[in-house]
Coordinates of C-alpha atoms in Angstrom, one line a residue:
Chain Y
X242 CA -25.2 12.5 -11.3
X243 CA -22.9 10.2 -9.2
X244 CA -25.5 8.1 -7.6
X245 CA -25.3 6.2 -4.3
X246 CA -24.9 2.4 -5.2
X247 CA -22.4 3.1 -7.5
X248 CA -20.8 4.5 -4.2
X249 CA -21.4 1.3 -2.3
X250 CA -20.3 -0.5 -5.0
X251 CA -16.9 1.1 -4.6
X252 CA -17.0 1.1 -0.7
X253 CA -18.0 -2.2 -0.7
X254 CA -15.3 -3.3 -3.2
X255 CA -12.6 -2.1 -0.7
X256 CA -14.0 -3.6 1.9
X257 CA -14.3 -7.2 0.0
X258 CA -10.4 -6.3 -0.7
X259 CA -9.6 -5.4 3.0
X260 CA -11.1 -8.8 4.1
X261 CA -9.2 -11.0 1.5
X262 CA -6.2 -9.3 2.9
X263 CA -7.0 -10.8 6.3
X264 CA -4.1 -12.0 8.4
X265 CA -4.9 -15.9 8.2
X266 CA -2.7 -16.2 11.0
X267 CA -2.3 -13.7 13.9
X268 CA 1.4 -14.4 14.2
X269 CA 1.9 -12.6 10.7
X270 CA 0.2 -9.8 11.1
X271 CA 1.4 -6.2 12.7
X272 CA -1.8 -4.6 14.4
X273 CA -1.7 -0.7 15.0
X274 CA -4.1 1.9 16.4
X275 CA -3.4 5.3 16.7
X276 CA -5.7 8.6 17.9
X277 CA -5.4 11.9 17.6
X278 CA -7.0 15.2 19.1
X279 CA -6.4 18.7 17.3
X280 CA -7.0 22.5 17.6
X281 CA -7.4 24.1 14.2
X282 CA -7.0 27.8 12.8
X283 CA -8.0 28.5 9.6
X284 CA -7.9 32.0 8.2
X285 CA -9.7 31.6 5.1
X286 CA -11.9 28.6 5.4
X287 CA -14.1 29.5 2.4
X288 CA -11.0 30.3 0.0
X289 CA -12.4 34.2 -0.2
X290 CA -10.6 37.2 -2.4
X291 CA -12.6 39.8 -0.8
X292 CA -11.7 41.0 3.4
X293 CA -15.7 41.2 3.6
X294 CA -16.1 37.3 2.1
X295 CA -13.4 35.8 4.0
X296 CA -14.6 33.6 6.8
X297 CA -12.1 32.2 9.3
X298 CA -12.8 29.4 12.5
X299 CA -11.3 27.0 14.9
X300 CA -12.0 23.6 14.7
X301 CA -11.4 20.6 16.8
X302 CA -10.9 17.6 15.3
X303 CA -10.4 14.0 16.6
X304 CA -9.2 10.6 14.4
X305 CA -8.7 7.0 15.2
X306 CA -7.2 5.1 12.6
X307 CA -7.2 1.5 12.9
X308 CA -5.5 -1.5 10.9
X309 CA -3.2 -4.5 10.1
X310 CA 0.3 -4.7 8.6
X311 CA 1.2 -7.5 6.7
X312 CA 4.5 -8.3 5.0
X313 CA 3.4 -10.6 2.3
X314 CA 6.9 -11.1 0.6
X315 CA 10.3 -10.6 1.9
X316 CA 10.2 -7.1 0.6
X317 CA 6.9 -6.1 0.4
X318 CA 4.0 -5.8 2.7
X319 CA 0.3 -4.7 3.1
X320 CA -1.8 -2.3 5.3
X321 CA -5.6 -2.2 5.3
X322 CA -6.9 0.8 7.5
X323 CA -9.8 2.2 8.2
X324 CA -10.2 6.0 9.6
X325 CA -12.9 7.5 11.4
X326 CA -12.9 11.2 12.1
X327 CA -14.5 14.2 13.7
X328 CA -14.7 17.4 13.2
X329 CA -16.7 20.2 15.4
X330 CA -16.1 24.1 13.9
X331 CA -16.9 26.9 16.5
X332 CA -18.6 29.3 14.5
X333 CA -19.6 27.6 11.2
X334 CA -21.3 24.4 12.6
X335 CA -22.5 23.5 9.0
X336 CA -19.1 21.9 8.8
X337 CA -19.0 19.9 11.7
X338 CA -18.7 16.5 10.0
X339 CA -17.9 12.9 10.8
X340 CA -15.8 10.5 8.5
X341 CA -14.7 7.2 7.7
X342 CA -12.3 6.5 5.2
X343 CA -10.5 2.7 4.0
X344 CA -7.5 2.5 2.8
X345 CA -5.1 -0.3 1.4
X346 CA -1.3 0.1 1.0
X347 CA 1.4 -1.7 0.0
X348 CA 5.3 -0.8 0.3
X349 CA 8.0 -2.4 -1.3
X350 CA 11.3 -1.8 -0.5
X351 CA 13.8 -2.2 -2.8
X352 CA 16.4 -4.0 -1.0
X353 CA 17.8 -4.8 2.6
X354 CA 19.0 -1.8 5.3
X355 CA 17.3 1.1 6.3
X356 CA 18.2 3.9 3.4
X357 CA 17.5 1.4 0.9
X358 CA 14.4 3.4 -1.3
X359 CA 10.7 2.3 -0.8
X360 CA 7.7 2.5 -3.0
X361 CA 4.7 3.4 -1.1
X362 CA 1.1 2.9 -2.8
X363 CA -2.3 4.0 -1.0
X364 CA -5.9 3.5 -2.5
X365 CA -8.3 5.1 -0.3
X366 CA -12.2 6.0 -0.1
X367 CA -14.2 7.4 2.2
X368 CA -17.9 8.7 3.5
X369 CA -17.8 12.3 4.7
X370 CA -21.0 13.3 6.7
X371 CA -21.5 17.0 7.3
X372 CA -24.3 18.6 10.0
X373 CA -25.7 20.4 6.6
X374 CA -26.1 17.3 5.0
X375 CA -25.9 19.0 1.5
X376 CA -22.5 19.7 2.2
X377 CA -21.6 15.5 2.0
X378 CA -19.0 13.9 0.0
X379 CA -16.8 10.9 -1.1
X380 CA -13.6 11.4 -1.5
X381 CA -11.4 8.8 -3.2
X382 CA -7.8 9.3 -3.1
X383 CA -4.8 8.0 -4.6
X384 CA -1.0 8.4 -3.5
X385 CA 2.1 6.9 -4.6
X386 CA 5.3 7.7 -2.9
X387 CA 8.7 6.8 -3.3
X388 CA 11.2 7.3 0.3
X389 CA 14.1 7.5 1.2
X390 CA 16.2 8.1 4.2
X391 CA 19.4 9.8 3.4
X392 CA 21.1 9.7 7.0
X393 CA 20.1 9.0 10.5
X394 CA 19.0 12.7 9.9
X395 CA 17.3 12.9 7.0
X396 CA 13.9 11.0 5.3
X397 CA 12.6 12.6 2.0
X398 CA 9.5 11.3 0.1
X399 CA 8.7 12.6 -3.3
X400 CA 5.3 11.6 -4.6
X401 CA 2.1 11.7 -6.6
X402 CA -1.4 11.8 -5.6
X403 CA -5.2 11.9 -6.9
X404 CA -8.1 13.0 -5.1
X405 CA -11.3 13.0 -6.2
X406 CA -14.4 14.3 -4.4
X407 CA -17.9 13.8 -5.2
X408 CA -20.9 15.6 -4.2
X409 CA -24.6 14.5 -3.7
X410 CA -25.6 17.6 -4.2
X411 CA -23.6 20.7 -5.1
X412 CA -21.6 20.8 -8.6
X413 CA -19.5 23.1 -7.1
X414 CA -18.0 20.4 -4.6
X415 CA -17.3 18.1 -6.9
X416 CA -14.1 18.5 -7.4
X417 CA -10.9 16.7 -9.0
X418 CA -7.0 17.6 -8.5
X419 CA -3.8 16.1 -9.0
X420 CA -0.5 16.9 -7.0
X421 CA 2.9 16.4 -6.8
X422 CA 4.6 16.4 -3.5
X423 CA 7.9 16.2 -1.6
X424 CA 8.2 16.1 2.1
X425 CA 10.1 14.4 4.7
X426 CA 11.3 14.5 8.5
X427 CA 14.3 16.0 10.1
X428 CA 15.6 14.6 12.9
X429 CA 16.7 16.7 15.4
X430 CA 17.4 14.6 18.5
X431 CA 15.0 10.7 19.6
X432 CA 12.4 13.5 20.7
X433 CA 12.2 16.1 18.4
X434 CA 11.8 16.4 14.9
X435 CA 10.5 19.0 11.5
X436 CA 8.1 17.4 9.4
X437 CA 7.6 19.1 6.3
X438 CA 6.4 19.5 2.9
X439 CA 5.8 21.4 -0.3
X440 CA 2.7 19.9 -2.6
X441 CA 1.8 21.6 -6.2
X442 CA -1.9 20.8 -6.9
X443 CA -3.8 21.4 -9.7
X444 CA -7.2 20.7 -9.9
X445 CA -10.3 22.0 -9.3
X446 CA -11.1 24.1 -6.1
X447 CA -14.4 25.6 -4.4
X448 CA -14.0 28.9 -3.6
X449 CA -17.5 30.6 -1.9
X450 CA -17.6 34.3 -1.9
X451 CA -20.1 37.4 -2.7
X452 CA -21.5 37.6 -6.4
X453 CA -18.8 38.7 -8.8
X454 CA -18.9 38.3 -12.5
X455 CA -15.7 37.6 -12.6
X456 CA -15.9 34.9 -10.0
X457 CA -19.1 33.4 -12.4
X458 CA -16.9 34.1 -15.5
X459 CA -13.6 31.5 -14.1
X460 CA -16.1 29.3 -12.3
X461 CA -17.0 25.6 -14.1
X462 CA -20.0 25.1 -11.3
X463 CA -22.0 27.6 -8.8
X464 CA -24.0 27.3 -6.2
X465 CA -25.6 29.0 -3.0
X466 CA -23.7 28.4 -0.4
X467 CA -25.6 29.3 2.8
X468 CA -23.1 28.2 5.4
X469 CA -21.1 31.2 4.8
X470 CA -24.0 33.4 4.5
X471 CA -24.0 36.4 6.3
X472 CA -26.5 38.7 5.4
X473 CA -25.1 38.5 1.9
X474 CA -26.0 36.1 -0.4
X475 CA -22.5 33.8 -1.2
X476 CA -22.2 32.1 -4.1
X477 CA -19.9 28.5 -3.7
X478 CA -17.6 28.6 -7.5
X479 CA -15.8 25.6 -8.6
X480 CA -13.0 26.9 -10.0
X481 CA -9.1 25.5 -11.7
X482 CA -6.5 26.7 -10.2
X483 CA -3.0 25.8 -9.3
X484 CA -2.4 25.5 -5.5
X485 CA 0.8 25.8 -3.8
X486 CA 0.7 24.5 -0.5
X487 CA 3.6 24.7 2.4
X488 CA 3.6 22.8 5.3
X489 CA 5.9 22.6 8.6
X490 CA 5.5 20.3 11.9
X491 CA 7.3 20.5 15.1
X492 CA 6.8 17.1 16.8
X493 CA 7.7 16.7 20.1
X494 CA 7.7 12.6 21.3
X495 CA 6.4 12.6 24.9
X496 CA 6.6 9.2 25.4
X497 CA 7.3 6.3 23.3
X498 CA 3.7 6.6 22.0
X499 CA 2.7 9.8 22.1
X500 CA 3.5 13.1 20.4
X501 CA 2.4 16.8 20.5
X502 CA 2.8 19.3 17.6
X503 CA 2.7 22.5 16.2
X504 CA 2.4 23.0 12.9
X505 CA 1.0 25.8 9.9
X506 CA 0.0 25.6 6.8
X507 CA 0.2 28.0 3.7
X508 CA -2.0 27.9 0.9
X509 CA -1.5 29.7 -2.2
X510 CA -4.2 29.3 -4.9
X511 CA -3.9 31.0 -8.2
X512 CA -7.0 30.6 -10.1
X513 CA -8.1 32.1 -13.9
X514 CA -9.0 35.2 -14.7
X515 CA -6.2 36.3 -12.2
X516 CA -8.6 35.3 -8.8
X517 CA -5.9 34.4 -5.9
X518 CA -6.3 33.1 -3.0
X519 CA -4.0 32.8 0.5
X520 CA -5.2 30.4 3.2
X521 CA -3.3 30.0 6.3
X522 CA -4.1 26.8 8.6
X523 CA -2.1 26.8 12.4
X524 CA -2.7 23.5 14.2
X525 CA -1.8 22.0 17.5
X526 CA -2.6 18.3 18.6
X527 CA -1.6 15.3 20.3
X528 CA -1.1 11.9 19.1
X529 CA -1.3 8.5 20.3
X530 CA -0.4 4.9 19.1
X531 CA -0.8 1.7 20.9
Chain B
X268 CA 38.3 16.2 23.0
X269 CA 35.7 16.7 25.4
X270 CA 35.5 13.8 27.0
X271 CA 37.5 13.4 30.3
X272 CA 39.2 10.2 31.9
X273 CA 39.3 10.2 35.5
X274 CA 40.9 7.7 37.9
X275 CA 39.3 9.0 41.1
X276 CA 40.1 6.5 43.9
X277 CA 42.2 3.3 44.5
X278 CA 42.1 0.8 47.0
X279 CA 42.9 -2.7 47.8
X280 CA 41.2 -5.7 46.6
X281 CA 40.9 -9.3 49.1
X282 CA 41.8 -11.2 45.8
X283 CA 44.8 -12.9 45.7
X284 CA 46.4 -13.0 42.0
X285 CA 44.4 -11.1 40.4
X286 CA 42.8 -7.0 40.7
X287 CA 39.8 -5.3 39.8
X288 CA 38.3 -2.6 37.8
X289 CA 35.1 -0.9 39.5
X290 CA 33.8 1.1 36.7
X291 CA 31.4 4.5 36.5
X292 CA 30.4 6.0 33.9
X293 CA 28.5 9.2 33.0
X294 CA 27.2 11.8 30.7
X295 CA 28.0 15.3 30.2
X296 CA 24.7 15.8 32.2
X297 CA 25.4 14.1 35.0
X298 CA 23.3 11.3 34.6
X299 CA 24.5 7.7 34.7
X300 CA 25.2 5.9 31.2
X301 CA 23.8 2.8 30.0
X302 CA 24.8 0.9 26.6
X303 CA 28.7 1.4 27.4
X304 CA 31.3 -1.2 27.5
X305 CA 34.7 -0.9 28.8
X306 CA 37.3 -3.6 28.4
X307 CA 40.9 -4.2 28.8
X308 CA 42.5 -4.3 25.1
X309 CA 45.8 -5.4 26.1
X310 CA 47.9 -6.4 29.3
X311 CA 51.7 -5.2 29.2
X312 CA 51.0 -4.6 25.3
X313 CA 49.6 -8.3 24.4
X314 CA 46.2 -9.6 23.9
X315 CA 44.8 -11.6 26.3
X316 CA 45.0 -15.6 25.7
X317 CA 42.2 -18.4 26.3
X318 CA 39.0 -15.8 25.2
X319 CA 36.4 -18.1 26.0
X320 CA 33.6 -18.4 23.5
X321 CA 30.4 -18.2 24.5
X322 CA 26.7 -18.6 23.8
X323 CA 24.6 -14.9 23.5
X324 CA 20.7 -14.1 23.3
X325 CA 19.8 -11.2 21.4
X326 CA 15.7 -11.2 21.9
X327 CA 13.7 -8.8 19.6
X328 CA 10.9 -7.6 21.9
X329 CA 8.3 -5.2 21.3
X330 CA 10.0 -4.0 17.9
X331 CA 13.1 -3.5 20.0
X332 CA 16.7 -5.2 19.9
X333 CA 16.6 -6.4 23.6
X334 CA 19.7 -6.1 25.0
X335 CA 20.2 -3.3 23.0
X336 CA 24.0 -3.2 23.3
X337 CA 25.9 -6.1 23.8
X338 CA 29.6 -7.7 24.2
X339 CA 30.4 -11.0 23.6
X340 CA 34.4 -12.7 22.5
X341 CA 35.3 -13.8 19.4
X342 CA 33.9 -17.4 18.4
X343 CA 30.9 -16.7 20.1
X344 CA 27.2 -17.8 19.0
X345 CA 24.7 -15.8 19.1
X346 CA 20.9 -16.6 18.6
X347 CA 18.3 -14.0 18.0
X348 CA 14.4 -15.2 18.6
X349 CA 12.5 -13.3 17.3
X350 CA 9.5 -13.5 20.9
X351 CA 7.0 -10.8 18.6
X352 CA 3.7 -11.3 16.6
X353 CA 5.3 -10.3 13.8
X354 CA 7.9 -11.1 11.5
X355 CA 11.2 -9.6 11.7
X356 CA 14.6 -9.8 9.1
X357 CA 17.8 -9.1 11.2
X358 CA 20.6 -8.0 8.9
X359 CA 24.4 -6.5 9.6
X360 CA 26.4 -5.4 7.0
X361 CA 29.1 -4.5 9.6
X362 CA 32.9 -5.7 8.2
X363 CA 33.2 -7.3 11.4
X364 CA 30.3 -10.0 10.3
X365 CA 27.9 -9.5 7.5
X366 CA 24.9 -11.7 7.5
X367 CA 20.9 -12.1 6.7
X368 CA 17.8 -14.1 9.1
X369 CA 15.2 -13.3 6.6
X370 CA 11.3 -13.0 7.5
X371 CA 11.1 -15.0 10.4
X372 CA 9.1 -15.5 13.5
X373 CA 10.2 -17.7 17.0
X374 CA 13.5 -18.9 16.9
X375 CA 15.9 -18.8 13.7
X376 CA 17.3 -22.8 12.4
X377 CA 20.9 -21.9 13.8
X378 CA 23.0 -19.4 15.8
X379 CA 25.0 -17.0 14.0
X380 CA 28.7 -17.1 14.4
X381 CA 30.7 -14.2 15.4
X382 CA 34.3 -15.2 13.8
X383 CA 35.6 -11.9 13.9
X384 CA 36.2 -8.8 16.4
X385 CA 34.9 -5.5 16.3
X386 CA 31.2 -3.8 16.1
X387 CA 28.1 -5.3 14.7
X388 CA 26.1 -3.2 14.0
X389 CA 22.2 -5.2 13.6
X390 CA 19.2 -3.3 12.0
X391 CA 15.8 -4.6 10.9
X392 CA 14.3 -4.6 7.4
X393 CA 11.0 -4.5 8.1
X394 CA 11.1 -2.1 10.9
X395 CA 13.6 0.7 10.4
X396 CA 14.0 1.9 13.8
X397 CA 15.1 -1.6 15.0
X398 CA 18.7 -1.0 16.0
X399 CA 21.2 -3.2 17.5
X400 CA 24.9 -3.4 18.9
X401 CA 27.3 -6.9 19.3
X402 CA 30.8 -5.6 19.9
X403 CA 32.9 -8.5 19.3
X404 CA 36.2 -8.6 21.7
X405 CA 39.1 -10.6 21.9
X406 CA 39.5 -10.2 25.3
X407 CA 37.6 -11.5 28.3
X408 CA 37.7 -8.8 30.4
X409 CA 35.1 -6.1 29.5
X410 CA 32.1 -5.1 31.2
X411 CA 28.5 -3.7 30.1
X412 CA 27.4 -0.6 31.9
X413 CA 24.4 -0.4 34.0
X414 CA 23.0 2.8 34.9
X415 CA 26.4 4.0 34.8
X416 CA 28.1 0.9 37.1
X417 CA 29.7 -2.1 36.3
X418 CA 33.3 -3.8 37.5
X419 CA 35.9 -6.2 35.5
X420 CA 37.2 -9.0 38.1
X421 CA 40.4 -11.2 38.1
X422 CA 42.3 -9.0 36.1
X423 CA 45.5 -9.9 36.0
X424 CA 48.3 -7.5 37.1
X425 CA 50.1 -5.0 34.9
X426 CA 49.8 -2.3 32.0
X427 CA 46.3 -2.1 31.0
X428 CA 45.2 -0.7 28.2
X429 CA 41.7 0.2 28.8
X430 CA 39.1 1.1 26.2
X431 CA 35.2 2.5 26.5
X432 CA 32.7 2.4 24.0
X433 CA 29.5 3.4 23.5
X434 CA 27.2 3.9 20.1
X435 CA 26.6 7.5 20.7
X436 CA 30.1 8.6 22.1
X437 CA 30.9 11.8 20.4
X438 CA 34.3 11.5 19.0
X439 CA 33.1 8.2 17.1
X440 CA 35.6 6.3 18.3
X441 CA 36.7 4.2 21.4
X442 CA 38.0 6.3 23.9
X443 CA 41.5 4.2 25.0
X444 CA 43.7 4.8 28.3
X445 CA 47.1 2.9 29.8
X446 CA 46.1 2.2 33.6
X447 CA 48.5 0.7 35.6
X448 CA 47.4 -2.2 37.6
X449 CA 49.4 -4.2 40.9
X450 CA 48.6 -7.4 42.2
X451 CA 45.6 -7.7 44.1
X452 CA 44.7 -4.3 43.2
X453 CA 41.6 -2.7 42.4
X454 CA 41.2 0.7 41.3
X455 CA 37.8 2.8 41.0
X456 CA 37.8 4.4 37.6
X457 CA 35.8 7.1 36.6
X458 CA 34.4 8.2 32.7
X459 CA 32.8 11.1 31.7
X460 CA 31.6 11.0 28.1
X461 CA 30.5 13.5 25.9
X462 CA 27.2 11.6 23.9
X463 CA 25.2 12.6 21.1
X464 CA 21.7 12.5 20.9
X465 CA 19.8 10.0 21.0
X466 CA 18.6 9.2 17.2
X467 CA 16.3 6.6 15.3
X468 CA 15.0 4.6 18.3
X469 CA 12.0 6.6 18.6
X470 CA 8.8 4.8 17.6
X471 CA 6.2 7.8 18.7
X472 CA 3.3 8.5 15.6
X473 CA 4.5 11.3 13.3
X474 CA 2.4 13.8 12.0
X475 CA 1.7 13.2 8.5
X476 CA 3.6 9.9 8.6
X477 CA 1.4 6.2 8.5
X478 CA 3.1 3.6 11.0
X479 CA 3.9 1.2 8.0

């Protein structure tokens, strides 16, 4: 269905982009790397209804993101990045995974000082590679973000995003959502701040639990899903929901570039057919930029 | 008001017409303060004459303003090379003097003149956390703290009126005091300031937040 050089084509179109977007000169270009390492919680990795379906796991996960800044105009300005990531599960090593995902920005602000409002726009794509292989996808993104900083306090951004994940080979991963969003950063003191954020997505989900007719009834795509097997046969249903999701950081700066957190998550999918969902995500990492 | 104003010891200077000021300054920690300037206002209630002008460097290193604060006199110049790989656009919109160096790398055509006394406060457009202090005087006595230390020389005799300020100082204003001074004086003054955190000069990676 989605085949693989229409994939390339993409992936190679963004890199063809990334490249034109080349700093000629070194002098005008702003080079960043940052890594990360994080623990994971996840109380209801497979998005189950059921106590007996619902699978939960810690994961560690590591990211280095890499890239240039460019400011092209006397407002605006460029970022091509690329992302590779990895991800090892505990119990469930189907989901181990690696990825790498491009991306190209551009902000614009609209004016001179620092609580003038920016526009933020993001195009991204990326490879997803899981240890059971027919778990694999692309996932495009799209985000556009307008920010603003209220006070030396206060940064809100409220914003729109796309994602769009493909699937070599299960229906029921292909999936397609669109979300609004606003988060931001309180500042408590130059070392600690609340990030946070509340996103409203609606879109497709995959939800893998135990055969229900109900489940087969709401679902737009099925399939076997043998990573959360367990004895019983689960069944992987693609389902439209509504998701609300919560988010809330502690950062702590440890040194000018570095920063541990703490941080949870709440998910709350409400699907047809009345089929609900709550998924709750704690993490804990470290963060580095050089 | 929290903070306190000490004078805590006096003795005698070897200068002949004029005294001194040996300045300390520190938190409500404990800890020695940096970023502070104290200077003398007025001298018996006038302002001083003949503030020379001078020439100032303000450097912008490693996405920083370097020095981060700054005092210079009325009439002075001040240049601000920019010695990073990437572009920087310095703007104040400070009453004291309001001005623009868009999008530029190495060194900017011309200085800037600073025609007019009071704070400046100097931020950067491309990166927000860039932010800068030039308190213009029209004095020449003041002094820039140094983890917490710094002294005012050949200051002439009489009623000082003495002020501190520092960006973070709590009451968010300059914190003033009459200090009598003799000839060939010098006097050991003492500050303790209440500051407030620390706040937008962090450049750590946020969770959830890309770099640009």
């Amino acid at each position: 269905m989605y085949n693989k050089p229409f994939r390339l084509k993409t992936s190679i179109l963004l890199f063809i982009v990334s490249v034109s977007l080349w700093p000629t000169e070194q002098a005008l270009a702003d080079w960043f790397q940052e890594g990360s390492a994080e623990f994971l919680f996840n109380d209801n990795l497979n998005r189950a209804i059921l106590e007996s379906d619902i699978r939960s796991d810690i994961s560690l996960e590591g990211a280095f993101v890499g890239g240039y800044f460019s400011q092209v105009a006397e407002y605006t300005g460029v970022t091509a990045s690329a992302a590779f990531t990895l991800a090892h599960f505990q119990e469930y090593s189907d989901l181990n995974n690696v990825s790498l995902n491009l991306g190209l920005s551009f902000n614009h602000k609209f004016g001179v000082g620092d609580k003038v409002p920016r526009l933020n726009g993001t195009v991204s794509i990326g490879e997803h590679k899981y240890e059971y292989e027919i778990r694999d996808v692309e996932v495009r993104r799209a985000d556009l973000s307008l920010v603003k900083r209220f006070n030396d306090y206060l940064e809100l951004s409220f914003g729109v995003k796309h994602e769009d994940r493909r699937s070599d080979h299960y229906l029921s991963l292909d999936t397609n959502s669109f979300s609004t969003y606003v988060s931001g950063f309180l500042d408590i003191n130059a070392r600690d701040w609340i990030g946070f954020s509340y996103t409203r997505r609606s879109g497709e989900i995959t939800s893998s639990s135990s055969t229900s007719t109900l489940m087969l009834n709401a679902s737009t795509a099925t399939n076997r899903d043998h990573t959360f097997d367990n004895g019983v046969p689960i069944i992987a249903y693609r389902l439209d929901a509504e998701t609300d999701v919560y988010s809330i950081d502690w950062n702590r700066a440890i040194s000018e570039s570095s920063t541990f957190y703490v941080g949870y998550e709440k998910q709350d999918s409400k699907a047809s057919a009345g089929i609900n969902y709550d998924t709750n995500i704690f993490r804990t990492g470290l963060m580095l930029s050089w | 008001m929290k903070t306190l104003f000490l004078i805590t010891a006096l003795c005698f200077s070897p200068l002949v017409y004029a005294g001194s000021l040996t300045v300390s300054v520190h938190d409500q920690y404990g800890e020695p303060v940096y970023d502070a300037i104290v200077y003398i206002q007025t001298i018996n209630g006038k302002i001083p004459e003949s503030v020379p002008e001078s020439s100032v460097v303000i450097d912008q290193r490693d996405e920083m303003y370097v020095p981060h604060v700054r005092a210079t006199t009325i009439g002075s110049l001040v240049d601000f090379p920019n010695s990073d790989d990437v572009q920087h656009h310095v703007y104040s919109f400070s009453a004291a003097k309001t001005f623009e160096l868009p999008l530029y790398l190495d060194v900017p055509a011309e200085p800037v003149l600073f025609d007019n006394p009071g704070l400046v406060v100097l931020g950067c457009n491309i990166h927000d956390h860039m932010r800068g202090y030039i308190l213009v005087l029209d004095t020449p006595y003041f002094v820039e703290i140094e983890e917490g230390q710094g002294a005012i020389q050949n200051v002439p005799a009489g009623n000082l009126e003495l002020r501190l300020w520092h960006p973070r100082l709590e009451i968010e204003i300059e914190l003033t005091q009459q200090i009598p001074l003799g000839e060939n004086e010098s006097l050991s003054l003492a500050f303790d300031v209440q500051l407030l955190p620390e706040r937008m000069v962090r450049r750590a990676p946020k969770r959830g937040k890309k770099r640009y």
